[in-house]
Amino acid sequence: MEELLGRSEVLLSAVPKNEDSSMMTDRTLLVNALTYAGALPFAAMLLAVLLGVNNLPLLGSPTKVSLIYGAVIASFLAGSHWGIFIAFGDKIGSAVAIISNCAAILIWISVLIFPDVLSLSVLALVFAGLLLVDFKLAKAAAITQSYLTLRIRITSLVVLLLIGHVWAL
């Protein structure tokens, strides 16, 4: 138990406990700003597709840009689940580790071999699936309720943007 508490202290050390509220607000604002800024490439690529742009200089197809960017972001989320599993494995179970690895591999295979419409759909499903994992993590107190709320909002936005992109193709 002491080992688990020690690991959780490392993960939770980034969360201020008795610091003044302005420090907490600054950190929360930064996290929210970076999180929502992460949705901008999805929105920009959807807009490009809606405007009929087939090729972006230096980047290529807006759909491929969304797929590659989405693969990176989803893998980042899966990696954060892996890190949480390492710290809280006894508390949350091995399914989180397995799902995080399967999600990354599924996205990679999807981007490599599936048609774009199917890959975008798989990506949207993976984002939704990773959010379901976050519900389990919140229930186990491995992530905070405020982080779960942020994840619900950003995942909903990203999934809608990806569905819009599929629809626009």
PDB file of C-alpha atoms in Angstrom:
ATOM      1  CA  MET A   1       0.000   0.000   0.000  1.00  0.00           C
ATOM      2  CA  GLU A   2       2.839   2.395   0.807  1.00  0.00           C
ATOM      3  CA  GLU A   3       4.338   1.743  -2.621  1.00  0.00           C
ATOM      4  CA  LEU A   4       1.023   2.619  -4.306  1.00  0.00           C
ATOM      5  CA  LEU A   5       0.734   5.789  -2.236  1.00  0.00           C
ATOM      6  CA  GLY A   6       4.268   6.770  -3.160  1.00  0.00           C
ATOM      7  CA  ARG A   7       3.539   6.295  -6.857  1.00  0.00           C
ATOM      8  CA  SER A   8       0.305   8.245  -6.618  1.00  0.00           C
ATOM      9  CA  GLU A   9       2.121  11.091  -4.875  1.00  0.00           C
ATOM     10  CA  VAL A  10       4.437  11.354  -7.880  1.00  0.00           C
ATOM     11  CA  LEU A  11       1.509  11.532 -10.297  1.00  0.00           C
ATOM     12  CA  LEU A  12      -0.493  13.867  -8.116  1.00  0.00           C
ATOM     13  CA  SER A  13       2.433  16.119  -7.278  1.00  0.00           C
ATOM     14  CA  ALA A  14       1.543  18.248 -10.289  1.00  0.00           C
ATOM     15  CA  VAL A  15      -1.828  18.977  -8.689  1.00  0.00           C
ATOM     16  CA  PRO A  16      -1.538  21.812  -6.174  1.00  0.00           C
ATOM     17  CA  LYS A  17      -2.939  20.990  -2.763  1.00  0.00           C
ATOM     18  CA  ASN A  18      -2.454  24.013  -0.521  1.00  0.00           C
ATOM     19  CA  GLU A  19      -1.201  26.525  -3.041  1.00  0.00           C
ATOM     20  CA  ASP A  20      -2.998  29.784  -3.521  1.00  0.00           C
ATOM     21  CA  SER A  21      -5.981  29.687  -5.862  1.00  0.00           C
ATOM     22  CA  SER A  22      -4.397  31.951  -8.504  1.00  0.00           C
ATOM     23  CA  MET A  23      -1.683  29.337  -9.102  1.00  0.00           C
ATOM     24  CA  MET A  24      -4.326  26.676  -9.469  1.00  0.00           C
ATOM     25  CA  THR A  25      -6.329  28.876 -11.825  1.00  0.00           C
ATOM     26  CA  ASP A  26      -3.275  29.599 -13.990  1.00  0.00           C
ATOM     27  CA  ARG A  27      -2.521  25.883 -14.285  1.00  0.00           C
ATOM     28  CA  THR A  28      -6.151  25.066 -15.044  1.00  0.00           C
ATOM     29  CA  LEU A  29      -6.281  27.800 -17.687  1.00  0.00           C
ATOM     30  CA  LEU A  30      -3.109  26.478 -19.308  1.00  0.00           C
ATOM     31  CA  VAL A  31      -4.385  22.890 -19.340  1.00  0.00           C
ATOM     32  CA  ASN A  32      -7.732  23.975 -20.787  1.00  0.00           C
ATOM     33  CA  ALA A  33      -6.115  26.241 -23.402  1.00  0.00           C
ATOM     34  CA  LEU A  34      -3.689  23.552 -24.564  1.00  0.00           C
ATOM     35  CA  THR A  35      -6.406  20.914 -24.600  1.00  0.00           C
ATOM     36  CA  TYR A  36      -8.828  22.946 -26.687  1.00  0.00           C
ATOM     37  CA  ALA A  37      -6.025  24.183 -28.945  1.00  0.00           C
ATOM     38  CA  GLY A  38      -5.410  20.524 -29.686  1.00  0.00           C
ATOM     39  CA  ALA A  39      -8.780  20.388 -31.453  1.00  0.00           C
ATOM     40  CA  LEU A  40      -7.890  23.238 -33.823  1.00  0.00           C
ATOM     41  CA  PRO A  41      -6.104  21.063 -36.421  1.00  0.00           C
ATOM     42  CA  PHE A  42      -9.202  18.828 -36.646  1.00  0.00           C
ATOM     43  CA  ALA A  43     -11.406  21.890 -37.154  1.00  0.00           C
ATOM     44  CA  ALA A  44      -9.018  23.423 -39.688  1.00  0.00           C
ATOM     45  CA  MET A  45      -8.816  20.217 -41.733  1.00  0.00           C
ATOM     46  CA  LEU A  46     -12.599  19.823 -41.705  1.00  0.00           C
ATOM     47  CA  LEU A  47     -12.927  23.409 -42.890  1.00  0.00           C
ATOM     48  CA  ALA A  48     -10.382  22.756 -45.652  1.00  0.00           C
ATOM     49  CA  VAL A  49     -12.358  19.734 -46.838  1.00  0.00           C
ATOM     50  CA  LEU A  50     -15.629  21.682 -46.718  1.00  0.00           C
ATOM     51  CA  LEU A  51     -14.003  24.421 -48.812  1.00  0.00           C
ATOM     52  CA  GLY A  52     -12.878  21.859 -51.377  1.00  0.00           C
ATOM     53  CA  VAL A  53      -9.165  22.065 -50.633  1.00  0.00           C
ATOM     54  CA  ASN A  54      -7.578  18.823 -51.815  1.00  0.00           C
ATOM     55  CA  ASN A  55      -3.958  19.589 -51.093  1.00  0.00           C
ATOM     56  CA  LEU A  56      -2.241  21.792 -48.534  1.00  0.00           C
ATOM     57  CA  PRO A  57       1.274  23.026 -49.376  1.00  0.00           C
ATOM     58  CA  LEU A  58       3.904  20.991 -47.518  1.00  0.00           C
ATOM     59  CA  LEU A  59       1.189  18.961 -45.749  1.00  0.00           C
ATOM     60  CA  GLY A  60      -0.801  17.121 -48.412  1.00  0.00           C
ATOM     61  CA  SER A  61      -4.402  16.048 -48.157  1.00  0.00           C
ATOM     62  CA  PRO A  62      -6.411  17.573 -45.266  1.00  0.00           C
ATOM     63  CA  THR A  63      -7.788  14.100 -44.572  1.00  0.00           C
ATOM     64  CA  LYS A  64      -4.310  12.592 -44.237  1.00  0.00           C
ATOM     65  CA  VAL A  65      -3.292  15.506 -42.015  1.00  0.00           C
ATOM     66  CA  SER A  66      -6.277  14.789 -39.744  1.00  0.00           C
ATOM     67  CA  LEU A  67      -5.529  11.073 -39.709  1.00  0.00           C
ATOM     68  CA  ILE A  68      -1.857  11.477 -38.852  1.00  0.00           C
ATOM     69  CA  TYR A  69      -2.510  14.192 -36.277  1.00  0.00           C
ATOM     70  CA  GLY A  70      -5.349  12.147 -34.787  1.00  0.00           C
ATOM     71  CA  ALA A  71      -3.128   9.076 -34.587  1.00  0.00           C
ATOM     72  CA  VAL A  72      -0.531  11.086 -32.679  1.00  0.00           C
ATOM     73  CA  ILE A  73      -3.089  12.555 -30.254  1.00  0.00           C
ATOM     74  CA  ALA A  74      -4.891   9.258 -29.665  1.00  0.00           C
ATOM     75  CA  SER A  75      -1.545   7.530 -29.081  1.00  0.00           C
ATOM     76  CA  PHE A  76      -0.647  10.291 -26.633  1.00  0.00           C
ATOM     77  CA  LEU A  77      -3.886   9.618 -24.726  1.00  0.00           C
ATOM     78  CA  ALA A  78      -3.278   5.872 -24.833  1.00  0.00           C
ATOM     79  CA  GLY A  79       0.230   6.518 -23.517  1.00  0.00           C
ATOM     80  CA  SER A  80      -1.163   8.562 -20.635  1.00  0.00           C
ATOM     81  CA  HIS A  81      -3.397   5.600 -19.787  1.00  0.00           C
ATOM     82  CA  TRP A  82      -0.316   3.386 -19.858  1.00  0.00           C
ATOM     83  CA  GLY A  83       1.413   5.740 -17.407  1.00  0.00           C
ATOM     84  CA  ILE A  84      -1.613   5.742 -15.126  1.00  0.00           C
ATOM     85  CA  PHE A  85      -1.627   1.932 -15.252  1.00  0.00           C
ATOM     86  CA  ILE A  86       2.038   1.875 -14.216  1.00  0.00           C
ATOM     87  CA  ALA A  87       1.249   4.082 -11.216  1.00  0.00           C
ATOM     88  CA  PHE A  88      -2.160   2.666 -10.278  1.00  0.00           C
ATOM     89  CA  GLY A  89      -2.154  -0.844 -11.787  1.00  0.00           C
ATOM     90  CA  ASP A  90      -3.199  -2.551  -8.568  1.00  0.00           C
ATOM     91  CA  LYS A  91      -6.126  -0.171  -8.253  1.00  0.00           C
ATOM     92  CA  ILE A  92      -7.364  -0.054 -11.854  1.00  0.00           C
ATOM     93  CA  GLY A  93      -6.559  -3.487 -13.282  1.00  0.00           C
ATOM     94  CA  SER A  94      -4.684  -4.671 -16.335  1.00  0.00           C
ATOM     95  CA  ALA A  95      -7.486  -3.921 -18.828  1.00  0.00           C
ATOM     96  CA  VAL A  96      -6.325  -0.294 -18.977  1.00  0.00           C
ATOM     97  CA  ALA A  97      -2.851  -1.374 -20.122  1.00  0.00           C
ATOM     98  CA  ILE A  98      -4.248  -3.769 -22.701  1.00  0.00           C
ATOM     99  CA  ILE A  99      -6.728  -1.228 -24.068  1.00  0.00           C
ATOM    100  CA  SER A 100      -4.051   1.476 -24.297  1.00  0.00           C
ATOM    101  CA  ASN A 101      -1.796  -0.781 -26.343  1.00  0.00           C
ATOM    102  CA  CYS A 102      -4.619  -2.088 -28.539  1.00  0.00           C
ATOM    103  CA  ALA A 103      -5.834   1.455 -29.221  1.00  0.00           C
ATOM    104  CA  ALA A 104      -2.410   2.595 -30.426  1.00  0.00           C
ATOM    105  CA  ILE A 105      -1.963  -0.468 -32.630  1.00  0.00           C
ATOM    106  CA  LEU A 106      -5.494  -0.209 -34.056  1.00  0.00           C
ATOM    107  CA  ILE A 107      -4.957   3.412 -35.019  1.00  0.00           C
ATOM    108  CA  TRP A 108      -1.592   2.646 -36.593  1.00  0.00           C
ATOM    109  CA  ILE A 109      -3.011  -0.231 -38.670  1.00  0.00           C
ATOM    110  CA  SER A 110      -6.055   1.838 -39.599  1.00  0.00           C
ATOM    111  CA  VAL A 111      -3.997   4.747 -40.921  1.00  0.00           C
ATOM    112  CA  LEU A 112      -1.708   2.374 -42.820  1.00  0.00           C
ATOM    113  CA  ILE A 113      -4.216   0.151 -44.585  1.00  0.00           C
ATOM    114  CA  PHE A 114      -7.826   1.335 -44.324  1.00  0.00           C
ATOM    115  CA  PRO A 115      -9.490   3.766 -46.707  1.00  0.00           C
ATOM    116  CA  ASP A 116      -9.594   7.317 -45.325  1.00  0.00           C
ATOM    117  CA  VAL A 117     -13.305   7.299 -44.458  1.00  0.00           C
ATOM    118  CA  LEU A 118     -12.937   4.084 -42.478  1.00  0.00           C
ATOM    119  CA  SER A 119      -9.747   5.331 -40.776  1.00  0.00           C
ATOM    120  CA  LEU A 120     -11.451   8.560 -39.680  1.00  0.00           C
ATOM    121  CA  SER A 121     -14.356   6.500 -38.332  1.00  0.00           C
ATOM    122  CA  VAL A 122     -12.015   4.179 -36.447  1.00  0.00           C
ATOM    123  CA  LEU A 123     -10.204   7.203 -35.048  1.00  0.00           C
ATOM    124  CA  ALA A 124     -13.489   8.669 -33.773  1.00  0.00           C
ATOM    125  CA  LEU A 125     -14.360   5.320 -32.151  1.00  0.00           C
ATOM    126  CA  VAL A 126     -10.927   5.077 -30.539  1.00  0.00           C
ATOM    127  CA  PHE A 127     -11.262   8.569 -29.050  1.00  0.00           C
ATOM    128  CA  ALA A 128     -14.669   7.573 -27.649  1.00  0.00           C
ATOM    129  CA  GLY A 129     -13.238   4.313 -26.330  1.00  0.00           C
ATOM    130  CA  LEU A 130     -10.368   6.093 -24.606  1.00  0.00           C
ATOM    131  CA  LEU A 131     -12.926   8.354 -22.955  1.00  0.00           C
ATOM    132  CA  LEU A 132     -14.707   5.255 -21.612  1.00  0.00           C
ATOM    133  CA  VAL A 133     -11.383   4.228 -20.069  1.00  0.00           C
ATOM    134  CA  ASP A 134     -11.227   7.659 -18.422  1.00  0.00           C
ATOM    135  CA  PHE A 135     -14.594   6.980 -16.778  1.00  0.00           C
ATOM    136  CA  LYS A 136     -13.096   3.834 -15.236  1.00  0.00           C
ATOM    137  CA  LEU A 137     -10.015   5.793 -14.145  1.00  0.00           C
ATOM    138  CA  ALA A 138     -12.156   8.502 -12.538  1.00  0.00           C
ATOM    139  CA  LYS A 139     -14.201   5.890 -10.693  1.00  0.00           C
ATOM    140  CA  ALA A 140     -10.957   4.458  -9.319  1.00  0.00           C
ATOM    141  CA  ALA A 141      -9.794   7.987  -8.392  1.00  0.00           C
ATOM    142  CA  ALA A 142      -6.792   7.661 -10.706  1.00  0.00           C
ATOM    143  CA  ILE A 143      -7.838  10.897 -12.457  1.00  0.00           C
ATOM    144  CA  THR A 144      -9.781  13.853 -11.115  1.00  0.00           C
ATOM    145  CA  GLN A 145     -13.402  14.628 -11.851  1.00  0.00           C
ATOM    146  CA  SER A 146     -12.383  17.956 -13.381  1.00  0.00           C
ATOM    147  CA  TYR A 147     -10.030  16.176 -15.795  1.00  0.00           C
ATOM    148  CA  LEU A 148     -12.823  13.746 -16.709  1.00  0.00           C
ATOM    149  CA  THR A 149     -15.138  16.685 -17.415  1.00  0.00           C
ATOM    150  CA  LEU A 150     -12.495  18.243 -19.657  1.00  0.00           C
ATOM    151  CA  ARG A 151     -12.019  14.919 -21.456  1.00  0.00           C
ATOM    152  CA  ILE A 152     -15.778  14.559 -22.002  1.00  0.00           C
ATOM    153  CA  ARG A 153     -15.944  18.004 -23.576  1.00  0.00           C
ATOM    154  CA  ILE A 154     -12.869  17.740 -25.786  1.00  0.00           C
ATOM    155  CA  THR A 155     -13.609  14.183 -26.879  1.00  0.00           C
ATOM    156  CA  SER A 156     -17.158  15.154 -27.824  1.00  0.00           C
ATOM    157  CA  LEU A 157     -15.818  18.047 -29.881  1.00  0.00           C
ATOM    158  CA  VAL A 158     -13.132  15.963 -31.608  1.00  0.00           C
ATOM    159  CA  VAL A 159     -15.515  13.096 -32.362  1.00  0.00           C
ATOM    160  CA  LEU A 160     -18.016  15.551 -33.865  1.00  0.00           C
ATOM    161  CA  LEU A 161     -15.267  17.125 -35.991  1.00  0.00           C
ATOM    162  CA  LEU A 162     -14.162  13.688 -37.199  1.00  0.00           C
ATOM    163  CA  ILE A 163     -17.748  12.678 -38.008  1.00  0.00           C
ATOM    164  CA  GLY A 164     -18.115  15.966 -39.879  1.00  0.00           C
ATOM    165  CA  HIS A 165     -14.967  15.178 -41.810  1.00  0.00           C
ATOM    166  CA  VAL A 166     -16.293  11.721 -42.746  1.00  0.00           C
ATOM    167  CA  TRP A 167     -19.583  13.277 -43.796  1.00  0.00           C
ATOM    168  CA  ALA A 168     -17.791  15.910 -45.899  1.00  0.00           C
ATOM    169  CA  LEU A 169     -15.853  13.338 -47.910  1.00  0.00           C
TER     170      LEU A 169
END
